[in-house]
PDB file of C-alpha atoms in Angstrom:
ATOM      1  CA  MET A   1    -120.696-184.215  67.803  1.00 56.00           C
ATOM      2  CA  ALA A   2    -117.450-185.694  67.533  1.00 68.00           C
ATOM      3  CA  GLN A   3    -115.844-182.838  65.208  1.00 73.00           C
ATOM      4  CA  SER A   4    -117.256-179.858  66.939  1.00 87.00           C
ATOM      5  CA  ALA A   5    -116.041-181.114  70.726  1.00 95.00           C
ATOM      6  CA  PRO A   6    -112.758-179.872  72.372  1.00 97.00           C
ATOM      7  CA  LEU A   7    -109.707-181.508  71.063  1.00 98.00           C
ATOM      8  CA  LEU A   8    -109.014-183.574  74.986  1.00 98.00           C
ATOM      9  CA  LEU A   9    -112.385-184.118  74.716  1.00 98.00           C
ATOM     10  CA  ARG A  10    -112.006-186.188  71.360  1.00 98.00           C
ATOM     11  CA  VAL A  11    -108.730-187.480  72.007  1.00 98.00           C
ATOM     12  CA  VAL A  12    -110.222-189.083  75.371  1.00 98.00           C
ATOM     13  CA  ALA A  13    -112.880-190.419  73.660  1.00 98.00           C
ATOM     14  CA  SER A  14    -111.085-191.933  70.341  1.00 98.00           C
ATOM     15  CA  SER A  15    -108.510-193.604  73.281  1.00 98.00           C
ATOM     16  CA  VAL A  16    -111.655-195.248  75.142  1.00 98.00           C
ATOM     17  CA  THR A  17    -112.477-196.490  72.186  1.00 98.00           C
ATOM     18  CA  VAL A  18    -109.167-198.136  70.892  1.00 98.00           C
ATOM     19  CA  ALA A  19    -108.686-199.189  74.777  1.00 98.00           C
ATOM     20  CA  GLY A  20    -111.407-201.424  74.296  1.00 98.00           C
ATOM     21  CA  ARG A  21    -110.174-203.528  70.368  1.00 98.00           C
ATOM     22  CA  ALA A  22    -106.450-203.415  71.669  1.00 98.00           C
ATOM     23  CA  GLY A  23    -107.809-205.519  74.890  1.00 98.00           C
ATOM     24  CA  LYS A  24    -109.762-207.686  72.065  1.00 97.00           C
ATOM     25  CA  ILE A  25    -106.426-207.824  69.979  1.00 96.00           C
ATOM     26  CA  ILE A  26    -104.525-209.365  73.673  1.00 96.00           C
ATOM     27  CA  ARG A  27    -107.265-211.669  74.016  1.00 97.00           C
ATOM     28  CA  ASP A  28    -106.780-213.133  70.193  1.00 94.00           C
ATOM     29  CA  VAL A  29    -103.114-213.604  70.612  1.00 90.00           C
ATOM     30  CA  MET A  30    -103.502-215.229  73.933  1.00 90.00           C
ATOM     31  CA  THR A  31    -106.304-217.344  72.836  1.00 87.00           C
ATOM     32  CA  GLY A  32    -104.171-218.213  69.940  1.00 83.00           C
ATOM     33  CA  GLY A  33    -101.240-218.969  71.644  1.00 71.00           C
ATOM     34  CA  GLU A  34     -98.172-217.947  70.087  1.00 78.00           C
ATOM     35  CA  LEU A  35     -96.950-215.023  72.411  1.00 78.00           C
ATOM     36  CA  ASN A  36     -93.537-214.674  70.540  1.00 72.00           C
ATOM     37  CA  ILE A  37     -91.476-213.775  73.323  1.00 64.00           C
ATOM     38  CA  VAL A  38     -88.800-211.364  73.659  1.00 70.00           C
ATOM     39  CA  ASN A  39     -86.991-210.191  76.357  1.00 70.00           C
ATOM     40  CA  LYS A  40     -85.786-206.039  76.105  1.00 63.00           C
ATOM     41  CA  GLY A  41     -83.616-206.618  79.772  1.00 59.00           C
ATOM     42  CA  LYS A  42     -83.783-208.225  82.522  1.00 63.00           C
ATOM     43  CA  ASN A  43     -87.531-208.742  83.927  1.00 60.00           C
ATOM     44  CA  ASP A  44     -88.617-206.804  80.706  1.00 61.00           C
ATOM     45  CA  PRO A  45     -89.894-209.359  78.753  1.00 72.00           C
ATOM     46  CA  GLN A  46     -92.091-208.714  75.140  1.00 76.00           C
ATOM     47  CA  THR A  47     -95.424-210.362  73.481  1.00 82.00           C
ATOM     48  CA  GLU A  48     -96.447-210.917  69.944  1.00 88.00           C
ATOM     49  CA  ALA A  49     -99.778-208.821  71.750  1.00 91.00           C
ATOM     50  CA  ASP A  50     -97.491-205.970  72.970  1.00 92.00           C
ATOM     51  CA  ARG A  51     -96.222-204.902  69.839  1.00 92.00           C
ATOM     52  CA  SER A  52     -99.927-205.401  67.792  1.00 93.00           C
ATOM     53  CA  ALA A  53    -102.020-203.576  70.200  1.00 96.00           C
ATOM     54  CA  GLN A  54     -99.771-201.107  70.061  1.00 95.00           C
ATOM     55  CA  ARG A  55     -99.588-200.978  66.318  1.00 95.00           C
ATOM     56  CA  CYS A  56    -103.572-200.321  66.302  1.00 96.00           C
ATOM     57  CA  ILE A  57    -103.391-198.130  69.216  1.00 97.00           C
ATOM     58  CA  VAL A  58    -100.818-195.801  67.470  1.00 96.00           C
ATOM     59  CA  ALA A  59    -102.212-196.467  63.590  1.00 96.00           C
ATOM     60  CA  SER A  60    -105.848-195.574  65.430  1.00 97.00           C
ATOM     61  CA  LEU A  61    -105.217-191.886  67.360  1.00 97.00           C
ATOM     62  CA  SER A  62    -102.202-191.081  64.993  1.00 96.00           C
ATOM     63  CA  ARG A  63    -105.020-191.184  62.066  1.00 96.00           C
ATOM     64  CA  GLN A  64    -107.218-188.911  64.208  1.00 96.00           C
ATOM     65  CA  PHE A  65    -104.732-186.739  65.793  1.00 97.00           C
ATOM     66  CA  PRO A  66    -101.726-186.594  62.885  1.00 97.00           C
ATOM     67  CA  ASN A  67    -100.166-183.095  65.011  1.00 98.00           C
ATOM     68  CA  VAL A  68    -100.595-185.337  68.374  1.00 98.00           C
ATOM     69  CA  ALA A  69     -97.281-186.754  69.924  1.00 97.00           C
ATOM     70  CA  ILE A  70     -97.751-190.101  70.637  1.00 97.00           C
ATOM     71  CA  ILE A  71     -95.074-191.882  72.858  1.00 97.00           C
ATOM     72  CA  GLY A  72     -95.330-195.364  73.131  1.00 93.00           C
ATOM     73  CA  GLU A  73     -93.620-198.157  75.371  1.00 85.00           C
ATOM     74  CA  GLU A  74     -92.549-200.386  72.392  1.00 79.00           C
ATOM     75  CA  GLY A  75     -90.916-197.279  70.365  1.00 73.00           C
ATOM     76  CA  PRO A  76     -91.955-196.892  66.240  1.00 77.00           C
ATOM     77  CA  SER A  77     -93.085-199.973  64.226  1.00 75.00           C
ATOM     78  CA  ASN A  78     -93.154-199.561  60.299  1.00 74.00           C
ATOM     79  CA  CYS A  79     -95.277-203.308  59.995  1.00 76.00           C
ATOM     80  CA  GLU A  80     -98.684-202.371  58.323  1.00 84.00           C
ATOM     81  CA  VAL A  81    -101.877-202.322  60.310  1.00 89.00           C
ATOM     82  CA  PRO A  82    -104.778-204.555  59.701  1.00 89.00           C
ATOM     83  CA  SER A  83    -107.516-202.212  58.785  1.00 93.00           C
ATOM     84  CA  ASP A  84    -109.891-203.993  61.348  1.00 93.00           C
ATOM     85  CA  TRP A  85    -107.171-202.793  63.918  1.00 94.00           C
ATOM     86  CA  VAL A  86    -107.633-198.681  63.550  1.00 96.00           C
ATOM     87  CA  VAL A  87    -110.639-197.756  65.224  1.00 95.00           C
ATOM     88  CA  THR A  88    -112.159-194.001  64.570  1.00 93.00           C
ATOM     89  CA  ASP A  89    -115.355-194.693  66.566  1.00 96.00           C
ATOM     90  CA  SER A  90    -115.758-192.358  69.744  1.00 97.00           C
ATOM     91  CA  ASP A  91    -117.243-192.738  73.245  1.00 97.00           C
ATOM     92  CA  GLN A  92    -120.681-191.020  73.329  1.00 97.00           C
ATOM     93  CA  GLN A  93    -120.012-190.389  77.310  1.00 97.00           C
ATOM     94  CA  VAL A  94    -116.735-188.760  77.152  1.00 98.00           C
ATOM     95  CA  LEU A  95    -118.180-186.175  74.415  1.00 97.00           C
ATOM     96  CA  GLY A  96    -120.811-185.465  76.199  1.00 96.00           C
ATOM     97  CA  VAL A  97    -118.461-183.939  79.145  1.00 97.00           C
ATOM     98  CA  ARG A  98    -118.234-179.741  79.933  1.00 97.00           C
ATOM     99  CA  LEU A  99    -114.433-178.928  80.504  1.00 98.00           C
ATOM    100  CA  PRO A 100    -113.393-176.427  82.149  1.00 97.00           C
ATOM    101  CA  GLN A 101    -112.484-173.592  79.199  1.00 96.00           C
ATOM    102  CA  ASP A 102    -108.245-173.965  79.685  1.00 96.00           C
ATOM    103  CA  LEU A 103    -108.949-177.313  78.832  1.00 98.00           C
ATOM    104  CA  GLU A 104    -111.276-176.394  76.292  1.00 96.00           C
ATOM    105  CA  GLU A 105    -108.863-174.675  74.861  1.00 96.00           C
ATOM    106  CA  VAL A 106    -105.840-177.098  74.603  1.00 97.00           C
ATOM    107  CA  GLU A 107    -104.082-177.201  71.224  1.00 97.00           C
ATOM    108  CA  ASP A 108    -102.369-180.223  69.498  1.00 98.00           C
ATOM    109  CA  LYS A 109     -99.114-178.758  70.853  1.00 97.00           C
ATOM    110  CA  ASP A 110    -100.306-178.693  74.308  1.00 98.00           C
ATOM    111  CA  LEU A 111    -101.024-183.007  74.301  1.00 98.00           C
ATOM    112  CA  CYS A 112     -98.723-185.970  74.316  1.00 98.00           C
ATOM    113  CA  ILE A 113    -100.542-189.035  74.711  1.00 98.00           C
ATOM    114  CA  TRP A 114     -98.326-191.803  76.700  1.00 98.00           C
ATOM    115  CA  VAL A 115     -99.808-195.373  75.335  1.00 98.00           C
ATOM    116  CA  ASP A 116     -98.687-198.748  77.749  1.00 97.00           C
ATOM    117  CA  PRO A 117    -100.322-201.335  74.888  1.00 97.00           C
ATOM    118  CA  LEU A 118     -99.795-204.541  77.673  1.00 96.00           C
ATOM    119  CA  ASP A 119     -99.703-203.151  80.768  1.00 96.00           C
ATOM    120  CA  GLY A 120     -98.108-206.630  82.916  1.00 92.00           C
ATOM    121  CA  THR A 121     -96.397-208.611  80.445  1.00 89.00           C
ATOM    122  CA  SER A 122     -94.822-211.078  82.968  1.00 89.00           C
ATOM    123  CA  GLU A 123     -98.113-211.668  83.834  1.00 93.00           C
ATOM    124  CA  TYR A 124     -99.624-211.700  80.924  1.00 91.00           C
ATOM    125  CA  ALA A 125     -97.409-214.193  79.601  1.00 90.00           C
ATOM    126  CA  GLN A 126     -97.430-216.828  82.956  1.00 91.00           C
ATOM    127  CA  GLY A 127    -101.266-216.363  82.391  1.00 93.00           C
ATOM    128  CA  LEU A 128    -102.085-214.207  85.246  1.00 94.00           C
ATOM    129  CA  VAL A 129    -104.402-212.661  82.759  1.00 95.00           C
ATOM    130  CA  GLU A 130    -106.236-210.541  85.798  1.00 96.00           C
ATOM    131  CA  HIS A 131    -103.049-208.374  86.171  1.00 96.00           C
ATOM    132  CA  VAL A 132    -103.602-207.478  82.391  1.00 97.00           C
ATOM    133  CA  THR A 133    -104.288-203.724  81.473  1.00 98.00           C
ATOM    134  CA  VAL A 134    -104.341-201.592  78.430  1.00 98.00           C
ATOM    135  CA  LEU A 135    -102.985-197.888  79.587  1.00 98.00           C
ATOM    136  CA  ILE A 136    -103.626-194.338  77.011  1.00 98.00           C
ATOM    137  CA  GLY A 137    -102.524-191.394  79.431  1.00 98.00           C
ATOM    138  CA  VAL A 138    -103.065-188.004  78.124  1.00 98.00           C
ATOM    139  CA  ALA A 139    -101.074-184.939  79.514  1.00 98.00           C
ATOM    140  CA  VAL A 140    -101.542-181.660  79.104  1.00 98.00           C
ATOM    141  CA  ARG A 141     -98.377-179.799  78.988  1.00 97.00           C
ATOM    142  CA  GLU A 142     -96.386-181.340  81.994  1.00 97.00           C
ATOM    143  CA  LYS A 143     -99.381-182.787  83.470  1.00 98.00           C
ATOM    144  CA  ALA A 144    -101.098-185.956  83.334  1.00 98.00           C
ATOM    145  CA  VAL A 145    -104.914-185.215  82.968  1.00 98.00           C
ATOM    146  CA  GLY A 146    -106.448-187.912  80.980  1.00 98.00           C
ATOM    147  CA  GLY A 147    -106.610-191.308  81.141  1.00 98.00           C
ATOM    148  CA  ILE A 148    -107.867-194.582  79.703  1.00 98.00           C
ATOM    149  CA  ILE A 149    -107.653-198.142  81.416  1.00 98.00           C
ATOM    150  CA  HIS A 150    -108.715-201.036  79.889  1.00 98.00           C
ATOM    151  CA  GLN A 151    -109.121-204.452  81.419  1.00 98.00           C
ATOM    152  CA  PRO A 152    -109.144-207.177  78.639  1.00 98.00           C
ATOM    153  CA  TYR A 153    -110.377-210.037  81.124  1.00 97.00           C
ATOM    154  CA  TYR A 154    -112.444-208.195  83.567  1.00 97.00           C
ATOM    155  CA  LYS A 155    -115.438-210.446  83.450  1.00 96.00           C
ATOM    156  CA  ASN A 156    -118.965-208.458  83.466  1.00 93.00           C
ATOM    157  CA  PRO A 157    -121.247-209.890  86.596  1.00 92.00           C
ATOM    158  CA  GLU A 158    -124.462-208.901  83.760  1.00 90.00           C
ATOM    159  CA  ASP A 159    -123.805-210.626  80.888  1.00 94.00           C
ATOM    160  CA  GLY A 160    -120.202-212.762  81.616  1.00 93.00           C
ATOM    161  CA  SER A 161    -119.021-210.760  78.529  1.00 95.00           C
ATOM    162  CA  LEU A 162    -114.930-209.559  79.082  1.00 96.00           C
ATOM    163  CA  GLY A 163    -113.560-205.998  78.841  1.00 97.00           C
ATOM    164  CA  ARG A 164    -114.010-203.082  81.269  1.00 97.00           C
ATOM    165  CA  THR A 165    -112.778-199.248  80.341  1.00 98.00           C
ATOM    166  CA  LEU A 166    -112.538-196.796  82.880  1.00 98.00           C
ATOM    167  CA  TRP A 167    -112.056-193.260  81.824  1.00 98.00           C
ATOM    168  CA  GLY A 168    -110.941-189.895  83.942  1.00 98.00           C
ATOM    169  CA  ILE A 169    -110.179-186.870  83.353  1.00 98.00           C
ATOM    170  CA  ASP A 170    -108.323-185.094  86.501  1.00 98.00           C
ATOM    171  CA  GLY A 171    -111.095-182.258  87.885  1.00 96.00           C
ATOM    172  CA  VAL A 172    -113.739-182.877  85.513  1.00 98.00           C
ATOM    173  CA  ALA A 173    -115.596-186.401  84.936  1.00 98.00           C
ATOM    174  CA  THR A 174    -115.100-190.195  85.835  1.00 98.00           C
ATOM    175  CA  GLY A 175    -116.618-193.098  84.560  1.00 98.00           C
ATOM    176  CA  GLY A 176    -116.393-197.000  84.253  1.00 97.00           C
ATOM    177  CA  LEU A 177    -115.893-197.382  87.773  1.00 96.00           C
ATOM    178  CA  GLN A 178    -118.232-197.328  91.064  1.00 96.00           C
ATOM    179  CA  LEU A 179    -115.846-196.227  93.758  1.00 97.00           C
ATOM    180  CA  ILE A 180    -115.457-198.507  96.756  1.00 97.00           C
ATOM    181  CA  PRO A 181    -113.438-196.679  99.884  1.00 97.00           C
ATOM    182  CA  PRO A 182    -110.662-199.531 101.328  1.00 97.00           C
ATOM    183  CA  PRO A 183    -111.337-200.944 104.791  1.00 97.00           C
ATOM    184  CA  GLU A 184    -111.082-199.092 107.873  1.00 96.00           C
ATOM    185  CA  GLY A 185    -108.725-200.340 111.123  1.00 94.00           C
ATOM    186  CA  LYS A 186    -106.295-201.723 109.119  1.00 96.00           C
ATOM    187  CA  ARG A 187    -103.653-200.521 105.687  1.00 97.00           C
ATOM    188  CA  ILE A 188    -103.231-203.001 103.137  1.00 98.00           C
ATOM    189  CA  VAL A 189    -100.120-201.645 100.716  1.00 98.00           C
ATOM    190  CA  THR A 190    -100.070-203.116  96.798  1.00 98.00           C
ATOM    191  CA  THR A 191     -96.660-203.019  95.000  1.00 96.00           C
ATOM    192  CA  THR A 192     -94.343-205.247  92.369  1.00 92.00           C
ATOM    193  CA  ARG A 193     -94.849-208.858  91.843  1.00 88.00           C
ATOM    194  CA  SER A 194     -91.631-209.113  90.000  1.00 80.00           C
ATOM    195  CA  HIS A 195     -89.109-206.084  90.723  1.00 75.00           C
ATOM    196  CA  SER A 196     -88.830-206.012  94.339  1.00 75.00           C
ATOM    197  CA  ASP A 197     -85.114-205.438  96.090  1.00 86.00           C
ATOM    198  CA  VAL A 198     -83.491-204.294  99.681  1.00 90.00           C
ATOM    199  CA  THR A 199     -84.974-200.612  98.862  1.00 90.00           C
ATOM    200  CA  VAL A 200     -88.204-201.681  98.019  1.00 91.00           C
ATOM    201  CA  GLN A 201     -88.992-204.030 101.009  1.00 93.00           C
ATOM    202  CA  SER A 202     -87.234-201.779 102.806  1.00 94.00           C
ATOM    203  CA  ALA A 203     -90.094-198.662 102.516  1.00 94.00           C
ATOM    204  CA  LEU A 204     -93.003-201.658 102.246  1.00 94.00           C
ATOM    205  CA  ASP A 205     -91.147-202.574 106.168  1.00 94.00           C
ATOM    206  CA  ALA A 206     -91.798-198.683 107.362  1.00 96.00           C
ATOM    207  CA  LEU A 207     -95.310-198.736 106.491  1.00 95.00           C
ATOM    208  CA  GLU A 208     -96.126-201.759 109.210  1.00 93.00           C
ATOM    209  CA  ALA A 209     -99.001-202.037 106.730  1.00 95.00           C
ATOM    210  CA  ASP A 210    -101.347-205.077 107.727  1.00 96.00           C
ATOM    211  CA  GLU A 211    -101.348-206.861 104.451  1.00 97.00           C
ATOM    212  CA  ILE A 212     -98.817-206.128 101.238  1.00 97.00           C
ATOM    213  CA  LEU A 213    -100.739-207.252  97.673  1.00 97.00           C
ATOM    214  CA  LYS A 214     -97.851-208.213  95.773  1.00 96.00           C
ATOM    215  CA  VAL A 215     -99.326-208.158  92.103  1.00 96.00           C
ATOM    216  CA  GLY A 216     -98.472-206.696  88.006  1.00 94.00           C
ATOM    217  CA  GLY A 217     -98.460-203.731  86.779  1.00 95.00           C
ATOM    218  CA  ALA A 218     -99.206-200.056  87.488  1.00 97.00           C
ATOM    219  CA  GLY A 219    -102.900-199.896  85.885  1.00 98.00           C
ATOM    220  CA  HIS A 220    -103.886-203.619  87.757  1.00 98.00           C
ATOM    221  CA  LYS A 221    -101.971-201.544  91.110  1.00 98.00           C
ATOM    222  CA  VAL A 222    -104.388-198.599  91.152  1.00 98.00           C
ATOM    223  CA  MET A 223    -107.434-200.392  90.029  1.00 98.00           C
ATOM    224  CA  LEU A 224    -106.995-202.008  93.271  1.00 98.00           C
ATOM    225  CA  LEU A 225    -106.871-198.535  95.174  1.00 98.00           C
ATOM    226  CA  LEU A 226    -109.986-197.938  93.434  1.00 98.00           C
ATOM    227  CA  GLU A 227    -111.747-200.906  94.205  1.00 98.00           C
ATOM    228  CA  GLY A 228    -111.336-200.753  97.642  1.00 98.00           C
ATOM    229  CA  LYS A 229    -108.718-203.683  97.995  1.00 98.00           C
ATOM    230  CA  ALA A 230    -105.480-201.413  98.748  1.00 98.00           C
ATOM    231  CA  HIS A 231    -105.377-197.903 100.619  1.00 98.00           C
ATOM    232  CA  ALA A 232    -101.480-197.418  99.199  1.00 98.00           C
ATOM    233  CA  TYR A 233     -99.844-198.361  96.279  1.00 98.00           C
ATOM    234  CA  VAL A 234     -95.576-197.920  97.351  1.00 97.00           C
ATOM    235  CA  PHE A 235     -92.897-198.606  94.515  1.00 96.00           C
ATOM    236  CA  ALA A 236     -89.218-197.209  95.811  1.00 94.00           C
ATOM    237  CA  SER A 237     -87.686-197.780  93.087  1.00 92.00           C
ATOM    238  CA  ALA A 238     -86.437-196.177  89.668  1.00 90.00           C
ATOM    239  CA  GLY A 239     -88.174-199.586  87.772  1.00 80.00           C
ATOM    240  CA  CYS A 240     -91.080-197.363  85.807  1.00 93.00           C
ATOM    241  CA  LYS A 241     -91.552-195.354  83.169  1.00 96.00           C
ATOM    242  CA  ARG A 242     -94.072-192.244  81.972  1.00 98.00           C
ATOM    243  CA  TRP A 243     -96.060-194.392  79.988  1.00 98.00           C
ATOM    244  CA  ASP A 244     -97.372-196.998  83.545  1.00 97.00           C
ATOM    245  CA  THR A 245     -98.290-194.057  85.356  1.00 98.00           C
ATOM    246  CA  CYS A 246     -99.483-190.878  83.504  1.00 98.00           C
ATOM    247  CA  ALA A 247    -103.166-192.701  82.652  1.00 98.00           C
ATOM    248  CA  PRO A 248    -103.201-194.213  85.906  1.00 98.00           C
ATOM    249  CA  GLU A 249    -102.362-191.136  87.786  1.00 98.00           C
ATOM    250  CA  ALA A 250    -104.793-189.174  85.710  1.00 98.00           C
ATOM    251  CA  ILE A 251    -107.820-191.479  86.685  1.00 98.00           C
ATOM    252  CA  LEU A 252    -106.626-192.167  90.216  1.00 98.00           C
ATOM    253  CA  ARG A 253    -106.637-188.205  91.071  1.00 98.00           C
ATOM    254  CA  ALA A 254    -110.456-187.693  88.687  1.00 98.00           C
ATOM    255  CA  PHE A 255    -111.472-189.772  90.974  1.00 98.00           C
ATOM    256  CA  GLY A 256    -109.927-188.242  94.033  1.00 98.00           C
ATOM    257  CA  GLY A 257    -106.754-189.808  94.756  1.00 98.00           C
ATOM    258  CA  THR A 258    -102.931-188.958  94.521  1.00 98.00           C
ATOM    259  CA  LEU A 259    -100.213-190.226  92.798  1.00 98.00           C
ATOM    260  CA  THR A 260     -96.215-189.180  93.190  1.00 98.00           C
ATOM    261  CA  ASP A 261     -92.942-189.665  93.741  1.00 98.00           C
ATOM    262  CA  ILE A 262     -92.356-191.173  96.618  1.00 96.00           C
ATOM    263  CA  HIS A 263     -90.646-186.989  97.375  1.00 97.00           C
ATOM    264  CA  GLY A 264     -94.144-186.021  96.923  1.00 98.00           C
ATOM    265  CA  GLU A 265     -93.443-184.339  93.338  1.00 97.00           C
ATOM    266  CA  CYS A 266     -95.680-184.660  90.387  1.00 97.00           C
ATOM    267  CA  TYR A 267     -93.517-186.349  86.870  1.00 98.00           C
ATOM    268  CA  SER A 268     -93.553-184.613  83.780  1.00 98.00           C
ATOM    269  CA  TYR A 269     -95.870-185.985  81.307  1.00 98.00           C
ATOM    270  CA  ASN A 270     -94.398-183.661  78.202  1.00 97.00           C
ATOM    271  CA  ALA A 271     -93.106-185.183  74.985  1.00 96.00           C
ATOM    272  CA  GLU A 272     -89.300-184.115  75.859  1.00 96.00           C
ATOM    273  CA  THR A 273     -89.597-185.310  79.036  1.00 96.00           C
ATOM    274  CA  SER A 274     -87.110-188.133  80.348  1.00 95.00           C
ATOM    275  CA  HIS A 275     -88.764-192.000  80.139  1.00 96.00           C
ATOM    276  CA  PRO A 276     -87.710-193.749  83.145  1.00 95.00           C
ATOM    277  CA  ASN A 277     -89.523-192.620  86.831  1.00 97.00           C
ATOM    278  CA  THR A 278     -86.405-192.638  88.720  1.00 96.00           C
ATOM    279  CA  ARG A 279     -88.090-191.375  91.707  1.00 97.00           C
ATOM    280  CA  GLY A 280     -89.762-194.211  92.645  1.00 96.00           C
ATOM    281  CA  VAL A 281     -94.362-194.537  92.659  1.00 97.00           C
ATOM    282  CA  LEU A 282     -96.285-193.367  95.777  1.00 98.00           C
ATOM    283  CA  ALA A 283    -100.114-193.624  95.208  1.00 98.00           C
ATOM    284  CA  THR A 284    -102.998-193.489  97.781  1.00 98.00           C
ATOM    285  CA  ALA A 285    -106.532-194.010  97.643  1.00 98.00           C
ATOM    286  CA  PRO A 286    -109.215-191.513  97.235  1.00 98.00           C
ATOM    287  CA  GLY A 287    -109.930-190.535 101.357  1.00 97.00           C
ATOM    288  CA  GLN A 288    -105.982-191.241 102.412  1.00 97.00           C
ATOM    289  CA  GLN A 289    -103.422-189.112 103.846  1.00 97.00           C
ATOM    290  CA  HIS A 290    -101.018-189.114 101.191  1.00 98.00           C
ATOM    291  CA  ALA A 291     -98.218-186.630 103.504  1.00 98.00           C
ATOM    292  CA  TRP A 292     -98.952-189.597 106.399  1.00 98.00           C
ATOM    293  CA  TYR A 293     -97.303-192.077 103.270  1.00 97.00           C
ATOM    294  CA  LEU A 294     -94.380-189.134 102.344  1.00 97.00           C
ATOM    295  CA  LYS A 295     -93.448-189.229 106.079  1.00 97.00           C
ATOM    296  CA  LYS A 296     -93.385-192.340 106.761  1.00 97.00           C
ATOM    297  CA  ILE A 297     -90.950-193.152 104.438  1.00 96.00           C
ATOM    298  CA  PRO A 298     -87.007-193.393 105.644  1.00 95.00           C
ATOM    299  CA  ASP A 299     -85.554-189.986 104.516  1.00 95.00           C
ATOM    300  CA  GLU A 300     -82.336-192.739 103.522  1.00 95.00           C
ATOM    301  CA  ILE A 301     -84.524-194.281 100.994  1.00 95.00           C
ATOM    302  CA  LYS A 302     -85.388-190.860  99.225  1.00 95.00           C
ATOM    303  CA  GLN A 303     -82.214-190.362  99.628  1.00 94.00           C
ATOM    304  CA  ARG A 304     -81.709-193.501  97.024  1.00 92.00           C
ATOM    305  CA  LEU A 305     -83.673-191.946  94.481  1.00 93.00           C
ATOM    306  CA  ALA A 306     -83.421-188.203  94.827  1.00 84.00           C
TER     307      ALA A 306
END
C-alpha cells in the first residue's frame, strides 16, 4: 500500500512513525542523565537528545526519500546512526487518506521537510518535559501543508503509556487529537517563556488578555490552541525559525486555525527560503478571529518587525 500511495502521503505517514521513535530517544537520553548540553547562542542550548533525535529523523526520511530536501535545526551530521534508529514503517491511517489531485501529483522537487527534533530544549534541560515536542513539517513548494507534532511525555489516559502523535494535512485530514474549543467570555493568550523583551510584552499588553500562559516551544503553544487552553499564540519577535513553525502551521490550518506573521502574511517554506521568522508569529485557534488580533497589534510593533 505504501509504495502505491502518493508521495506526500508517504512522507507524512513515514514522519508520523519516525517522530514516535525520536520521542523514545528523547526519553532515553533524559533517563540516562547525560544531556551533554552545549550552547549554540544566547538562550539557545542543544542537548544530546536534540542531536540524536535529529539523526534518527533525517536518516530515516532520507533513506526513504533521498531526493527530497530535508532541513534540520541541528545542521548536518556525519555520525553513524544506530540501525534501530532508522525507521521505515508508515502510519496506515495516513496512507488511507484521499488527496485532491494537485497534492496527488506532488513530486520530490516540490517538497521540503523541516525538522525540529526537540522543540523546547531549554525546558527539557530544566526538567519541564511537558513542554517538549518533536516537529516535522512538510512544505509543498512555499506552503506548509503537512505537519506532525509528537509529544514524548504525554501520558495516555487509557494505559499510562507515554507519547502522542498528531498529524494534519491542510485542507485534507487530521489525526491524533479531538479538537477542543477555548472557553467563551475570556481571552487567553500563550507566548514565550524564555525569549521575552519589551516588544513582545507590548504586543501582549495591547491584546488585553484575561490570562497569559508563558510556555516553551512553538509546538507546545499550538497544542494549547488545539486543546482549548488558549485562544491565541503571540510572539512579536524574530526569535524563532522555519523549523519551529512549519509543522505547527500545517496542523493548525488542517484543524481550521491560522498561523501567520504579525502582519498577517504566511511564511515561505521552500528549501531556498531564509530560516529566521523575522516578522514574528501570530496564531489563532479554530473559530477565533485572526483579523481581530492582527488589528490590535500596534503599528509601531509591526514596523519594528517589518
